[in-house]
Structure formats: structure tokens, C-alpha cells
Short mmCIF file of C-alpha atoms in Angstrom, two decimals:
data_model
loop_
_atom_site.label_atom_id
_atom_site.label_comp_id
_atom_site.label_asym_id
_atom_site.label_seq_id
_atom_site.Cartn_x
_atom_site.Cartn_y
_atom_site.Cartn_z
CA MET A 1 -13.50 11.96 0.01
CA SER A 2 -15.94 9.86 2.00
CA ASP A 3 -15.38 9.45 5.74
CA GLN A 4 -17.53 6.35 5.91
CA ALA A 5 -15.54 3.24 6.84
CA HIS A 6 -16.42 -0.30 5.96
CA ARG A 7 -14.88 -3.62 6.96
CA THR A 8 -13.41 -6.00 4.42
CA GLU A 9 -12.29 -9.47 5.43
CA VAL A 10 -9.31 -10.80 3.53
CA THR A 11 -8.90 -14.56 3.61
CA THR A 12 -5.60 -16.42 3.57
CA ASP A 13 -6.51 -18.13 0.28
CA PRO A 14 -4.41 -16.26 -2.33
CA ALA A 15 -7.01 -16.88 -5.03
CA SER A 16 -9.63 -14.94 -3.07
CA LEU A 17 -7.56 -12.03 -1.77
CA SER A 18 -9.28 -8.79 -2.66
CA MET A 19 -5.94 -7.08 -3.19
CA GLU A 20 -4.76 -9.62 -5.76
CA GLY A 21 -5.86 -10.88 -9.12
CA GLN A 22 -5.71 -7.66 -11.09
CA SER A 23 -3.25 -7.49 -13.95
CA ILE A 24 -1.92 -4.00 -14.40
CA VAL A 25 -0.19 -3.10 -17.64
CA LEU A 26 2.44 -0.46 -16.96
CA SER A 27 4.65 1.62 -19.15
CA GLN A 28 8.36 1.59 -18.36
CA ALA A 29 8.02 5.12 -16.93
CA GLN A 30 5.19 4.02 -14.58
CA LEU A 31 7.16 0.95 -13.50
CA ASP A 32 10.23 3.09 -12.80
CA ASP A 33 8.08 5.57 -10.84
CA ILE A 34 6.63 2.80 -8.67
CA ARG A 35 10.06 1.21 -8.10
CA LYS A 36 11.43 4.59 -7.00
CA SER A 37 8.49 5.13 -4.64
CA VAL A 38 8.97 1.69 -3.07
CA GLU A 39 12.69 2.38 -2.57
CA GLU A 40 11.88 5.77 -1.01
CA ALA A 41 9.31 4.17 1.31
CA GLU A 42 11.77 1.54 2.50
CA GLY A 43 14.53 4.17 2.78
CA ALA A 44 12.29 6.25 5.05
CA GLY A 45 11.90 3.22 7.33
CA LEU A 46 8.50 2.00 6.19
CA VAL A 47 7.96 -1.74 6.31
CA ARG A 48 7.08 -3.43 3.04
CA LEU A 49 4.14 -5.80 3.37
CA LEU A 50 2.53 -8.24 0.98
CA SER A 51 -1.20 -8.91 0.82
CA ARG A 52 -0.64 -12.33 2.42
CA ASP A 53 0.54 -10.45 5.55
CA VAL A 54 -2.84 -8.73 5.86
CA LEU A 55 -5.68 -10.70 7.45
CA SER A 56 -8.39 -8.02 7.53
CA LEU A 57 -8.79 -4.36 6.66
CA ASP A 58 -10.78 -1.31 7.65
CA VAL A 59 -11.07 0.75 4.48
CA LEU A 60 -11.58 4.49 4.70
CA GLY A 61 -11.42 6.88 1.81
CA GLY A 62 -12.37 7.44 -1.75
CA GLY A 63 -10.99 9.34 -4.66
CA ASN A 64 -8.22 7.93 -6.80
CA TYR A 65 -6.51 5.86 -4.10
CA LYS A 66 -7.53 3.86 -1.05
CA LYS A 67 -6.34 4.35 2.51
CA VAL A 68 -6.54 1.31 4.72
CA PHE A 69 -6.62 1.72 8.49
CA GLY A 70 -6.71 -0.81 11.30
CA SER A 71 -5.17 -3.73 9.48
CA ASP A 72 -4.98 -7.06 11.26
CA LEU A 73 -1.63 -8.56 10.31
CA ARG A 74 -0.06 -11.97 10.60
CA PRO A 75 2.08 -12.14 13.78
CA GLU A 76 5.36 -12.13 11.81
CA ALA A 77 4.32 -9.01 9.91
CA ARG A 78 3.11 -7.28 13.10
CA GLU A 79 6.54 -7.91 14.67
CA ARG A 80 8.23 -6.21 11.70
CA VAL A 81 5.85 -3.25 11.75
CA GLY A 82 5.57 -2.86 15.52
CA GLY A 83 2.50 -1.79 17.45
CA GLY A 84 1.74 1.39 15.52
CA GLU A 85 -1.16 2.04 13.22
CA VAL A 86 -0.73 0.74 9.69
CA VAL A 87 -1.91 2.73 6.71
CA LEU A 88 -1.66 0.88 3.43
CA LEU A 89 -2.15 2.64 0.14
CA SER A 90 -3.18 0.85 -3.01
CA PRO A 91 -4.30 2.06 -6.43
CA ARG A 92 -8.05 2.34 -6.95
CA SER A 93 -7.59 0.63 -10.33
CA SER A 94 -5.05 0.12 -13.09
CA ASP A 95 -6.12 3.38 -14.76
CA ALA A 96 -3.14 5.71 -15.33
CA VAL A 97 -4.80 8.53 -13.36
CA HIS A 98 -5.36 6.25 -10.37
CA LEU A 99 -1.81 4.90 -10.50
CA SER A 100 -0.24 8.36 -10.69
CA SER A 101 -2.48 9.60 -7.84
CA TRP A 102 -1.39 6.62 -5.76
CA VAL A 103 2.31 7.28 -6.41
CA SER A 104 1.87 10.99 -5.59
CA GLN A 105 0.04 10.21 -2.35
CA LEU A 106 2.63 7.62 -1.32
CA ARG A 107 5.43 10.13 -1.94
CA GLU A 108 3.61 12.74 0.16
CA GLN A 109 3.22 10.23 3.00
CA ILE A 110 6.92 9.29 2.72
CA ARG A 111 7.86 12.99 2.92
CA MET A 112 5.79 13.37 6.09
CA VAL A 113 7.45 10.32 7.68
CA ALA A 114 10.93 11.59 6.73
CA GLU A 115 10.13 14.96 8.33
CA GLY A 116 9.06 13.32 11.59
CA LEU A 117 5.34 13.80 10.99
CA GLN A 118 4.54 10.09 11.23
CA SER A 119 1.99 10.71 13.98
CA VAL A 120 0.11 12.97 11.55
CA CYS A 121 -0.04 10.58 8.60
CA GLY A 122 0.08 7.35 10.67
CA LEU A 123 1.98 5.48 7.98
CA VAL A 124 4.26 2.71 9.22
CA GLY A 125 3.86 0.16 6.43
CA VAL A 126 3.14 0.06 2.74
CA CYS A 127 1.65 -2.87 0.85
CA VAL A 128 3.04 -3.30 -2.64
CA GLU A 129 2.51 -6.49 -4.56
CA VAL A 130 5.12 -7.82 -6.94
CA ILE A 131 4.90 -6.13 -10.30
CA SER A 132 6.85 -8.05 -12.88
CA GLN A 133 8.09 -7.22 -16.31
CA GLY A 134 9.83 -10.17 -17.85
CA GLY A 135 11.93 -11.64 -15.04
CA GLY A 136 12.17 -8.49 -12.94
CA GLY A 137 9.84 -7.13 -10.36
CA VAL A 138 9.18 -4.49 -7.76
#
């Protein structure tokens, strides 16, 4: 995993958000896995954010998932999250290996938060876009 960080500006124009615009085809099992992970994250006290809440990102990491540190958030989102560091996880791509790695990493982070190790993992918020299947969504 690379330790080199780079800065990515995310604009408020939804059409140009770097975290949007990718259609991901999921099996029912993958969708259920992601739904369960989101519920676990919220149950552990993590704040759910949308990409429109994120104004800019410092990206650090490689591998099958991305860790995002030092996010600048909209004021309303910052109030919900508090003053702590935000680490957002997002899949590297729609590839099944990347998605399963992302879910596994999110679950590990949730476990650390639930065990009181939040200062170790730094996770206070998770960014999950709406994933729809028919009329439903995550």
C-alpha cells in the first residue's frame, strides 16, 4: 500500500463529483452484504455521509479500496460528524474483488470502533452512495 497522499478537489456540481457517475451492477448477495455493512456502521455510531457532503479529500492508500483522510465537509455534515478525523472508504472499482475487499475493510473498521479503538482507526464517518435495485436502495 502506498503512503503517498495526493489532494483531490471535489466540486459541488453533482455531474462532476469524482465519487459519482459509476454504475455498479451487484448481485443480490453483494447488495445484501453492503446493506448489512451500512447498518452495522450506523449501529456502531458512524455517521453516514453522501458525496455531496464532501467538499475536498486527501486520498491515501492503494490496494483494493481507498482510504480518504482529511475531508473538508459541508458545515451541516461537519456538525453531524463532530470535530474528529473522518476516514471514508469507497470501492476502488465495481470489480467483485474490490467490492468484497471494501466490505471486509469496512467491517474491520466497524469492529475497531465498537471495541473502543476509534482513535486507532480514526473512523467517524462512512460515505455510501445510494445503490438502487428497482425502487429500493441502500
